[in-house]
Amino acid sequence: MGCQQSSIDEPHQVVIVGASFGGNGVIKGLLDEHDGESLPPTLHVTMLDEKEDFAISATNQFVWSNRLSSTDNQVPSWPLSKLIAQKVAHSFRTGEAGTVMELDWEGKQLKMKDGSSVKWDTLVLSPGVVSDPSSIPGLEESSAIDVAAKKDVESMKKEVKVLSNGPWVPKRVALIAVTRMPYKCPPLPFELASLLHNVLEKAGEDVRSGVRIILSVPGEFPFGGPPIKEKFCALLKEMNIEFWTNHVIKSVEHEEVSDNDGDSVTASDVEDSHTGSFTINFEVGEEKEEKSLEADVFFCTFPQRAPDFVQKAEVCNKIGLIPVDLQTNSIEGRENAYAIGDACHTVFPKPNKPHPKAGEFAYLMGLQVAKQIMAQQKGEPGPEPQKRKGKCVAEVGIKGNGVNVEPDFSSVLANPQEEAPKFNFSEVGGAASAKEVWVNSYLERFYGKENYETFVVDE
């Protein structure tokens, strides 16, 4: 009797690169498209991540401001091995086995650091971004602190502690700058400026008055609409924080000083001196007027781009990110390939501003991509545009209060050419507690109830 060809098709290979908000959003979406507990049987899902742990950058500010005694004021993280995704995915690879070195479009495979290859039928890229200071001369060598980088949190804590040892005469200058657009978490620099104000004020009014805090951005107000701009600008003014718009950083110079033993240290290490160890050179406004600032402390968002393996795959735009369709997150010119989260780039046409991509919005993008994948599997039309709403509680540093910003992109996703993003906002008390609730809500989604270490901030 002759052999018969199997009527069972091979499962569709879905490969997800990145086990953070975006990747977990895809997993949650695929679970929801089936029975909520297991992945659709027509799929074989592989999840890859070079890390072993999951961290949330929104927790960093509690570390450098010494409000996280539950972790001895260390940056918290959670093991990827306990994720729901690790339990339900057919393959879950971390470390060298999860580190992508090369993306082969023609062969539809990823070459991994451990020498193996991973094939895909559908590829979802959610690898995050890497800081790349190379576009700003002097930034990499300057010892400026990258406010979005986990590795720089301890350095930031040290710098803030030095500033808190005032009062300073003459005044110290602290610059918090957005170097390039887009950047992670639009409200973040505003939170940092206001929290720095709060920490210094708690150290004493004379300590706060001895530090000049400046917040600079390369364009106009970087998020929300006029009402949000008006509110935040009023709060900055109340805290005596200077707000410089349309200040593009062109270069950075850094001067080192020596301690009594002749060892090289930064100026902020020398508590009884005032050297202005940073010189930040700007171009201001349409006229590109030259302007320089001497600063003692320099906190900034670094320019960011997609990781090296994405750059080598020749899929990025001129700012180093992956262009995607606004409604579907499909990668331009590539079949069955999507990019979500910080590594992607898409623009709202009417205001001509980039879609926010960090955290919650990466998760929502992931949910929608899951619907795209399943519609294709079922031979159905693509899903309706997503009802995409978010929530961000930004601490403003005044008596624990904050501003709850609620973006709503539903109408603009449904009708990109005619509609614009909408924003609601309200003042809230107990902003730190609200952030705690937000963080734990996502940990529960990713890990399951009581399967993670609860994030607890100090009262």
CSV table of C-alpha atoms in Angstrom, one decimal:
chain,number,residue,atom,x,y,z
A,1,MET,CA,0.0,0.0,0.0
A,2,GLY,CA,1.5,3.4,-1.0
A,3,CYS,CA,2.1,6.3,1.3
A,4,GLN,CA,-0.5,9.0,1.6
A,5,GLN,CA,0.3,12.7,1.9
A,6,SER,CA,-0.7,14.1,5.2
A,7,SER,CA,-3.7,16.4,5.1
A,8,ILE,CA,-2.5,18.3,8.1
A,9,ASP,CA,-0.7,21.5,7.3
A,10,GLU,CA,2.5,22.4,9.1
A,11,PRO,CA,1.9,25.0,11.8
A,12,HIS,CA,2.5,28.6,10.7
A,13,GLN,CA,5.8,29.8,12.3
A,14,VAL,CA,5.4,33.1,14.2
A,15,VAL,CA,8.6,34.5,15.6
A,16,ILE,CA,8.4,37.4,18.1
A,17,VAL,CA,11.7,39.2,18.8
A,18,GLY,CA,11.4,40.9,22.2
A,19,ALA,CA,9.7,39.8,25.5
A,20,SER,CA,8.8,43.3,26.8
A,21,PHE,CA,5.5,45.2,26.4
A,22,GLY,CA,5.1,44.7,22.7
A,23,GLY,CA,6.0,41.0,22.6
A,24,ASN,CA,3.8,40.2,25.5
A,25,GLY,CA,1.0,42.1,23.8
A,26,VAL,CA,1.2,39.8,20.8
A,27,ILE,CA,1.1,36.8,23.1
A,28,LYS,CA,-1.9,38.1,25.0
A,29,GLY,CA,-3.7,38.9,21.7
A,30,LEU,CA,-3.1,35.4,20.3
A,31,LEU,CA,-4.3,33.8,23.5
A,32,ASP,CA,-7.5,36.0,23.4
A,33,GLU,CA,-8.0,35.0,19.8
A,34,HIS,CA,-8.2,31.3,20.9
A,35,ASP,CA,-9.4,30.3,24.4
A,36,GLY,CA,-7.5,32.7,26.6
A,37,GLU,CA,-5.2,30.0,28.0
A,38,SER,CA,-3.4,28.4,25.0
A,39,LEU,CA,-2.2,29.6,21.6
A,40,PRO,CA,-4.1,28.8,18.4
A,41,PRO,CA,-3.2,25.3,17.2
A,42,THR,CA,-2.5,26.5,13.7
A,43,LEU,CA,0.5,28.4,15.0
A,44,HIS,CA,3.9,27.6,16.2
A,45,VAL,CA,5.1,30.6,18.3
A,46,THR,CA,8.7,31.3,19.1
A,47,MET,CA,9.7,34.2,21.4
A,48,LEU,CA,13.3,35.5,21.6
A,49,ASP,CA,15.0,38.0,23.9
A,50,GLU,CA,18.7,38.6,24.6
A,51,LYS,CA,17.9,39.4,28.2
A,52,GLU,CA,17.0,37.1,31.1
A,53,ASP,CA,15.0,39.7,33.0
A,54,PHE,CA,12.2,42.2,32.4
A,55,ALA,CA,12.5,45.8,33.6
A,56,ILE,CA,10.2,48.8,33.4
A,57,SER,CA,11.9,52.1,32.9
A,58,ALA,CA,9.1,53.9,34.7
A,59,THR,CA,10.5,52.5,37.9
A,60,ASN,CA,13.9,54.1,37.6
A,61,GLN,CA,12.8,57.5,39.0
A,62,PHE,CA,11.8,55.8,42.3
A,63,VAL,CA,15.4,54.5,42.6
A,64,TRP,CA,17.4,57.7,42.1
A,65,SER,CA,14.9,59.7,44.3
A,66,ASN,CA,15.3,57.0,47.1
A,67,ARG,CA,11.6,56.0,47.2
A,68,LEU,CA,12.0,52.2,46.7
A,69,SER,CA,13.1,50.8,50.0
A,70,SER,CA,11.4,47.5,49.0
A,71,THR,CA,14.4,46.8,46.7
A,72,ASP,CA,17.0,48.7,48.8
A,73,ASN,CA,16.7,51.4,46.1
A,74,GLN,CA,17.9,49.2,43.4
A,75,VAL,CA,16.3,49.0,39.9
A,76,PRO,CA,13.7,46.2,40.1
A,77,SER,CA,13.5,43.5,37.5
A,78,TRP,CA,11.4,40.3,37.0
A,79,PRO,CA,12.7,37.0,35.5
A,80,LEU,CA,11.5,36.2,32.0
A,81,SER,CA,11.4,32.6,33.0
A,82,LYS,CA,8.1,33.2,34.9
A,83,LEU,CA,6.3,35.0,32.1
A,84,ILE,CA,3.0,33.6,30.8
A,85,ALA,CA,4.6,33.7,27.4
A,86,GLN,CA,7.4,31.3,28.6
A,87,LYS,CA,4.7,28.8,29.5
A,88,VAL,CA,2.5,29.0,26.4
A,89,ALA,CA,5.1,29.6,23.6
A,90,HIS,CA,6.3,26.5,21.8
A,91,SER,CA,9.8,27.9,22.0
A,92,PHE,CA,11.1,30.6,24.4
A,93,ARG,CA,14.8,31.5,24.0
A,94,THR,CA,16.9,34.0,26.0
A,95,GLY,CA,20.5,34.9,26.4
A,96,GLU,CA,22.8,33.9,23.4
A,97,ALA,CA,20.1,31.6,22.1
A,98,GLY,CA,17.7,34.6,22.0
A,99,THR,CA,20.1,37.2,20.7
A,100,VAL,CA,19.6,38.0,17.0
A,101,MET,CA,22.8,38.7,15.0
A,102,GLU,CA,21.4,38.8,11.5
A,103,LEU,CA,18.0,39.0,9.8
A,104,ASP,CA,17.8,37.2,6.4
A,105,TRP,CA,14.8,38.5,4.5
A,106,GLU,CA,15.2,36.2,1.5
A,107,GLY,CA,15.7,33.1,3.6
A,108,LYS,CA,13.1,34.2,6.1
A,109,GLN,CA,15.3,33.3,9.0
A,110,LEU,CA,17.2,34.8,11.9
A,111,LYS,CA,20.8,33.9,12.7
A,112,MET,CA,21.4,33.7,16.4
A,113,LYS,CA,24.4,34.4,18.6
A,114,ASP,CA,24.7,30.8,19.6
A,115,GLY,CA,25.1,29.8,16.0
A,116,SER,CA,21.6,28.5,15.4
A,117,SER,CA,18.9,29.8,13.0
A,118,VAL,CA,15.2,30.4,13.5
A,119,LYS,CA,12.9,30.4,10.6
A,120,TRP,CA,9.6,32.3,10.3
A,121,ASP,CA,6.5,32.6,8.3
A,122,THR,CA,5.4,35.7,10.2
A,123,LEU,CA,8.0,37.9,11.9
A,124,VAL,CA,7.2,40.4,14.7
A,125,LEU,CA,10.0,42.8,15.7
A,126,SER,CA,9.7,44.3,19.1
A,127,PRO,CA,13.4,44.5,20.1
A,128,GLY,CA,13.4,48.0,21.6
A,129,VAL,CA,16.0,50.5,20.8
A,130,VAL,CA,19.6,51.2,21.7
A,131,SER,CA,21.1,54.5,22.7
A,132,ASP,CA,23.4,55.9,20.0
A,133,PRO,CA,25.1,59.2,20.9
A,134,SER,CA,27.2,59.2,17.8
A,135,SER,CA,25.1,61.9,16.0
A,136,ILE,CA,26.0,64.5,18.6
A,137,PRO,CA,29.8,65.2,18.8
A,138,GLY,CA,31.2,64.9,22.3
A,139,LEU,CA,28.1,63.3,23.8
A,140,GLU,CA,29.5,59.8,24.2
A,141,GLU,CA,32.7,61.0,25.8
A,142,SER,CA,31.0,63.5,28.1
A,143,SER,CA,29.7,61.3,30.9
A,144,ALA,CA,26.3,62.7,30.4
A,145,ILE,CA,23.6,60.6,32.0
A,146,ASP,CA,21.1,58.8,29.8
A,147,VAL,CA,17.9,59.1,31.8
A,148,ALA,CA,16.2,56.1,29.9
A,149,ALA,CA,19.1,53.7,30.6
A,150,LYS,CA,19.0,51.3,33.5
A,151,LYS,CA,22.9,51.3,33.7
A,152,ASP,CA,22.9,55.1,34.4
A,153,VAL,CA,20.4,55.1,37.3
A,154,GLU,CA,23.1,54.7,40.0
A,155,SER,CA,25.1,57.6,38.4
A,156,MET,CA,22.0,59.7,38.5
A,157,LYS,CA,21.4,58.9,42.1
A,158,LYS,CA,25.0,60.0,42.9
A,159,GLU,CA,24.6,63.3,41.0
A,160,VAL,CA,21.3,64.1,42.7
A,161,LYS,CA,22.9,63.3,46.1
A,162,VAL,CA,25.7,65.8,45.4
A,163,LEU,CA,23.3,68.5,44.4
A,164,SER,CA,21.3,67.8,47.6
A,165,ASN,CA,24.4,68.6,49.7
A,166,GLY,CA,24.1,72.4,49.1
A,167,PRO,CA,23.4,75.2,49.4
A,168,TRP,CA,25.6,76.1,46.5
A,169,VAL,CA,27.2,79.5,46.0
A,170,PRO,CA,27.4,80.3,43.1
A,171,LYS,CA,24.5,78.3,41.8
A,172,ARG,CA,24.9,74.9,40.3
A,173,VAL,CA,23.3,74.4,36.9
A,174,ALA,CA,21.4,71.2,36.1
A,175,LEU,CA,20.3,70.6,32.5
A,176,ILE,CA,17.7,68.0,31.6
A,177,ALA,CA,17.5,67.8,27.8
A,178,VAL,CA,15.7,65.9,25.1
A,179,THR,CA,18.5,65.5,22.5
A,180,ARG,CA,16.5,64.2,19.6
A,181,MET,CA,12.9,63.3,18.6
A,182,PRO,CA,11.3,60.8,19.0
A,183,TYR,CA,12.3,59.5,22.4
A,184,LYS,CA,11.0,57.1,25.0
A,185,CYS,CA,8.0,58.2,27.1
A,186,PRO,CA,7.2,61.8,26.2
A,187,PRO,CA,6.4,63.0,29.8
A,188,LEU,CA,9.6,61.5,31.2
A,189,PRO,CA,11.9,64.6,31.1
A,190,PHE,CA,9.2,66.8,32.6
A,191,GLU,CA,8.8,64.3,35.5
A,192,LEU,CA,12.6,64.2,36.0
A,193,ALA,CA,12.8,68.0,36.2
A,194,SER,CA,9.9,68.2,38.7
A,195,LEU,CA,11.2,65.4,40.8
A,196,LEU,CA,14.6,66.9,41.0
A,197,HIS,CA,13.0,70.1,42.2
A,198,ASN,CA,11.1,68.1,44.8
A,199,VAL,CA,14.2,66.2,46.1
A,200,LEU,CA,16.2,69.5,46.4
A,201,GLU,CA,13.3,71.3,48.0
A,202,LYS,CA,13.0,68.5,50.6
A,203,ALA,CA,16.8,69.0,51.3
A,204,GLY,CA,16.0,72.7,52.1
A,205,GLU,CA,14.7,75.8,50.4
A,206,ASP,CA,18.2,77.2,50.4
A,207,VAL,CA,19.5,74.0,48.7
A,208,ARG,CA,16.8,74.3,46.0
A,209,SER,CA,17.5,78.0,45.4
A,210,GLY,CA,21.2,77.1,44.9
A,211,VAL,CA,20.4,75.0,41.8
A,212,ARG,CA,19.2,76.3,38.5
A,213,ILE,CA,17.2,73.6,36.7
A,214,ILE,CA,16.7,73.9,33.0
A,215,LEU,CA,14.6,71.6,30.7
A,216,SER,CA,15.3,71.9,27.0
A,217,VAL,CA,13.6,70.2,24.0
A,218,PRO,CA,14.6,70.4,20.3
A,219,GLY,CA,11.1,71.4,19.1
A,220,GLU,CA,7.9,72.8,20.6
A,221,PHE,CA,6.1,71.1,23.5
A,222,PRO,CA,6.7,67.4,22.6
A,223,PHE,CA,3.4,65.7,23.5
A,224,GLY,CA,-0.4,66.3,23.8
A,225,GLY,CA,-2.2,69.5,22.7
A,226,PRO,CA,-2.3,73.1,23.8
A,227,PRO,CA,-4.2,72.5,27.1
A,228,ILE,CA,-1.6,69.9,28.3
A,229,LYS,CA,1.2,72.3,27.2
A,230,GLU,CA,-0.4,75.1,29.2
A,231,LYS,CA,-0.8,73.0,32.3
A,232,PHE,CA,2.8,71.6,32.3
A,233,CYS,CA,4.3,75.0,31.5
A,234,ALA,CA,2.4,76.5,34.4
A,235,LEU,CA,3.7,73.7,36.7
A,236,LEU,CA,7.3,74.2,35.5
A,237,LYS,CA,7.0,78.0,36.2
A,238,GLU,CA,5.6,77.3,39.7
A,239,MET,CA,8.6,75.2,40.4
A,240,ASN,CA,11.0,77.8,39.0
A,241,ILE,CA,12.2,75.4,36.2
A,242,GLU,CA,13.3,77.1,33.0
A,243,PHE,CA,11.8,75.6,29.9
A,244,TRP,CA,13.7,76.1,26.6
A,245,THR,CA,11.9,75.1,23.4
A,246,ASN,CA,13.5,74.7,20.0
A,247,HIS,CA,16.9,74.1,21.4
A,248,VAL,CA,18.7,71.5,19.3
A,249,ILE,CA,21.9,70.2,20.9
A,250,LYS,CA,24.7,70.2,18.3
A,251,SER,CA,27.7,69.2,20.4
A,252,VAL,CA,28.9,68.6,24.0
A,253,GLU,CA,32.2,69.4,25.6
A,254,HIS,CA,33.2,67.9,29.0
A,255,GLU,CA,36.0,69.2,31.3
A,256,GLU,CA,37.5,66.9,33.8
A,257,VAL,CA,39.1,68.1,37.1
A,258,SER,CA,41.5,66.4,39.4
A,259,ASP,CA,41.1,65.5,43.1
A,260,ASN,CA,43.9,66.1,45.6
A,261,ASP,CA,45.6,62.8,44.6
A,262,GLY,CA,45.7,63.8,40.9
A,263,ASP,CA,43.0,61.3,39.9
A,264,SER,CA,40.6,62.4,37.2
A,265,VAL,CA,37.0,63.0,38.4
A,266,THR,CA,34.0,64.9,37.1
A,267,ALA,CA,33.3,68.3,38.5
A,268,SER,CA,30.2,67.0,40.4
A,269,ASP,CA,32.5,64.7,42.4
A,270,VAL,CA,34.2,67.8,43.8
A,271,GLU,CA,31.6,69.1,46.2
A,272,ASP,CA,33.4,72.3,47.1
A,273,SER,CA,34.1,73.5,43.6
A,274,HIS,CA,32.1,75.1,40.8
A,275,THR,CA,33.6,74.4,37.4
A,276,GLY,CA,30.7,74.0,35.0
A,277,SER,CA,32.1,70.7,33.7
A,278,PHE,CA,29.8,70.5,30.7
A,279,THR,CA,29.5,72.9,27.8
A,280,ILE,CA,26.3,72.2,25.8
A,281,ASN,CA,26.2,73.9,22.4
A,282,PHE,CA,22.7,74.6,20.9
A,283,GLU,CA,21.1,75.8,17.7
A,284,VAL,CA,18.0,77.7,18.6
A,285,GLY,CA,14.9,78.2,16.5
A,286,GLU,CA,14.5,78.5,12.7
A,287,GLU,CA,17.4,81.0,12.6
A,288,LYS,CA,19.6,78.4,14.1
A,289,GLU,CA,21.1,80.9,16.5
A,290,GLU,CA,24.2,79.6,18.3
A,291,LYS,CA,24.0,79.4,22.1
A,292,SER,CA,26.1,77.7,24.8
A,293,LEU,CA,25.3,76.7,28.3
A,294,GLU,CA,27.8,75.8,31.1
A,295,ALA,CA,26.3,73.1,33.3
A,296,ASP,CA,27.4,71.1,36.3
A,297,VAL,CA,25.0,68.2,35.8
A,298,PHE,CA,23.7,66.9,32.4
A,299,PHE,CA,20.8,64.5,32.3
A,300,CYS,CA,19.4,63.7,28.9
A,301,THR,CA,17.5,61.4,26.6
A,302,PHE,CA,20.1,60.0,24.2
A,303,PRO,CA,19.4,59.6,20.5
A,304,GLN,CA,18.0,56.2,19.9
A,305,ARG,CA,17.8,53.7,17.0
A,306,ALA,CA,16.8,50.1,16.3
A,307,PRO,CA,19.4,47.5,17.2
A,308,ASP,CA,22.4,46.6,15.0
A,309,PHE,CA,20.8,43.5,13.4
A,310,VAL,CA,17.9,45.7,12.2
A,311,GLN,CA,20.2,48.3,10.8
A,312,LYS,CA,22.1,45.7,8.8
A,313,ALA,CA,18.8,44.4,7.4
A,314,GLU,CA,18.4,47.6,5.5
A,315,VAL,CA,14.9,48.3,6.7
A,316,CYS,CA,15.3,51.5,8.7
A,317,ASN,CA,14.6,55.1,7.8
A,318,LYS,CA,17.1,58.0,8.1
A,319,ILE,CA,16.5,58.2,11.9
A,320,GLY,CA,17.4,54.6,12.4
A,321,LEU,CA,13.8,53.3,13.1
A,322,ILE,CA,11.6,50.8,11.2
A,323,PRO,CA,8.8,52.6,9.1
A,324,VAL,CA,5.5,50.9,9.6
A,325,ASP,CA,1.9,51.3,8.6
A,326,LEU,CA,-0.1,53.4,11.1
A,327,GLN,CA,-3.1,51.1,11.3
A,328,THR,CA,-1.4,47.7,11.0
A,329,ASN,CA,2.2,48.1,12.1
A,330,SER,CA,3.2,46.1,9.0
A,331,ILE,CA,6.8,46.9,7.8
A,332,GLU,CA,6.9,48.8,4.6
A,333,GLY,CA,7.8,46.6,1.6
A,334,ARG,CA,7.9,43.3,3.6
A,335,GLU,CA,5.4,40.6,3.6
A,336,ASN,CA,4.1,39.1,6.9
A,337,ALA,CA,6.5,41.3,8.9
A,338,TYR,CA,5.6,43.7,11.6
A,339,ALA,CA,7.4,46.1,14.0
A,340,ILE,CA,6.0,47.4,17.2
A,341,GLY,CA,7.2,49.4,20.2
A,342,ASP,CA,10.2,51.8,20.3
A,343,ALA,CA,11.9,50.3,17.3
A,344,CYS,CA,9.1,51.3,14.9
A,345,HIS,CA,8.2,54.6,13.5
A,346,THR,CA,4.9,55.9,12.2
A,347,VAL,CA,3.3,59.4,12.0
A,348,PHE,CA,-0.1,60.8,12.6
A,349,PRO,CA,-0.7,62.6,9.3
A,350,LYS,CA,-2.8,65.6,10.4
A,351,PRO,CA,-0.5,66.9,13.1
A,352,ASN,CA,2.6,65.3,11.5
A,353,LYS,CA,3.8,64.0,14.8
A,354,PRO,CA,5.1,60.5,15.6
A,355,HIS,CA,2.9,57.9,17.3
A,356,PRO,CA,4.0,57.3,20.9
A,357,LYS,CA,5.4,53.7,21.1
A,358,ALA,CA,6.7,52.9,24.6
A,359,GLY,CA,5.1,50.8,27.3
A,360,GLU,CA,1.4,50.7,27.0
A,361,PHE,CA,1.3,51.7,23.4
A,362,ALA,CA,3.7,48.9,22.4
A,363,TYR,CA,1.4,46.5,24.2
A,364,LEU,CA,-1.6,47.8,22.4
A,365,MET,CA,0.2,47.5,19.1
A,366,GLY,CA,1.0,43.9,20.0
A,367,LEU,CA,-2.7,43.2,20.6
A,368,GLN,CA,-3.6,44.5,17.1
A,369,VAL,CA,-0.8,42.7,15.4
A,370,ALA,CA,-2.1,39.4,16.9
A,371,LYS,CA,-5.5,40.2,15.3
A,372,GLN,CA,-3.8,40.8,12.0
A,373,ILE,CA,-2.0,37.4,12.2
A,374,MET,CA,-5.2,35.5,13.0
A,375,ALA,CA,-7.2,37.2,10.3
A,376,GLN,CA,-4.6,36.2,7.8
A,377,GLN,CA,-4.6,32.6,9.1
A,378,LYS,CA,-8.4,32.4,8.8
A,379,GLY,CA,-8.4,34.0,5.3
A,380,GLU,CA,-10.5,36.9,6.6
A,381,PRO,CA,-10.2,40.6,6.0
A,382,GLY,CA,-7.9,42.5,8.3
A,383,PRO,CA,-9.4,43.6,11.6
A,384,GLU,CA,-11.0,47.0,12.1
A,385,PRO,CA,-8.6,49.8,13.4
A,386,GLN,CA,-8.0,49.5,17.1
A,387,LYS,CA,-9.7,51.5,19.7
A,388,ARG,CA,-6.4,52.7,21.1
A,389,LYS,CA,-6.5,54.6,24.4
A,390,GLY,CA,-3.7,55.0,26.9
A,391,LYS,CA,-3.1,56.4,30.4
A,392,CYS,CA,0.0,58.0,31.8
A,393,VAL,CA,0.3,59.5,35.3
A,394,ALA,CA,3.2,61.9,35.3
A,395,GLU,CA,4.6,63.0,38.7
A,396,VAL,CA,5.0,66.7,38.9
A,397,GLY,CA,7.0,66.9,42.1
A,398,ILE,CA,4.6,69.1,44.1
A,399,LYS,CA,3.4,67.4,47.3
A,400,GLY,CA,3.0,64.0,45.5
A,401,ASN,CA,0.6,65.3,42.9
A,402,GLY,CA,0.6,64.5,39.3
A,403,VAL,CA,-1.1,64.9,35.9
A,404,ASN,CA,-3.1,62.0,34.4
A,405,VAL,CA,-2.6,62.2,30.6
A,406,GLU,CA,-5.1,60.0,28.6
A,407,PRO,CA,-4.3,59.9,24.9
A,408,ASP,CA,-7.0,58.6,22.6
A,409,PHE,CA,-5.9,57.6,19.1
A,410,SER,CA,-9.0,55.7,18.1
A,411,SER,CA,-10.4,58.2,15.7
A,412,VAL,CA,-7.1,59.0,14.0
A,413,LEU,CA,-6.5,55.2,13.5
A,414,ALA,CA,-10.0,54.9,11.9
A,415,ASN,CA,-9.5,57.9,9.7
A,416,PRO,CA,-5.9,59.0,9.5
A,417,GLN,CA,-6.2,61.7,6.9
A,418,GLU,CA,-9.0,63.6,8.6
A,419,GLU,CA,-8.7,63.0,12.3
A,420,ALA,CA,-6.1,64.0,14.9
A,421,PRO,CA,-5.1,62.5,18.3
A,422,LYS,CA,-7.2,63.5,21.3
A,423,PHE,CA,-5.9,64.0,24.8
A,424,ASN,CA,-7.7,64.3,28.1
A,425,PHE,CA,-5.9,65.2,31.3
A,426,SER,CA,-6.7,65.8,34.9
A,427,GLU,CA,-4.7,66.5,38.1
A,428,VAL,CA,-4.4,63.6,40.5
A,429,GLY,CA,-3.2,63.2,44.0
A,430,GLY,CA,-0.9,60.3,45.0
A,431,ALA,CA,0.8,60.1,41.7
A,432,ALA,CA,3.5,57.7,42.9
A,433,SER,CA,0.7,55.3,44.1
A,434,ALA,CA,-1.0,55.6,40.8
A,435,LYS,CA,2.2,54.6,39.0
A,436,GLU,CA,2.6,51.7,41.4
A,437,VAL,CA,-0.9,50.4,40.4
A,438,TRP,CA,-0.1,50.9,36.7
A,439,VAL,CA,3.2,48.9,37.0
A,440,ASN,CA,1.5,46.0,38.9
A,441,SER,CA,-1.4,45.9,36.5
A,442,TYR,CA,1.0,45.1,33.6
A,443,LEU,CA,3.1,42.7,35.7
A,444,GLU,CA,-0.1,40.7,36.4
A,445,ARG,CA,-1.0,40.7,32.7
A,446,PHE,CA,2.4,39.4,31.8
A,447,TYR,CA,3.1,37.0,34.7
A,448,GLY,CA,-0.3,36.0,36.0
A,449,LYS,CA,-1.9,36.7,39.4
A,450,GLU,CA,0.5,36.3,42.3
A,451,ASN,CA,3.3,35.0,40.1
A,452,TYR,CA,5.5,38.1,40.4
A,453,GLU,CA,7.2,40.2,43.0
A,454,THR,CA,4.8,43.2,43.6
A,455,PHE,CA,6.2,46.6,42.9
A,456,VAL,CA,5.9,48.7,46.1
A,457,VAL,CA,6.9,52.4,46.4
A,458,ASP,CA,7.5,54.2,49.6
A,459,GLU,CA,4.6,56.3,51.1
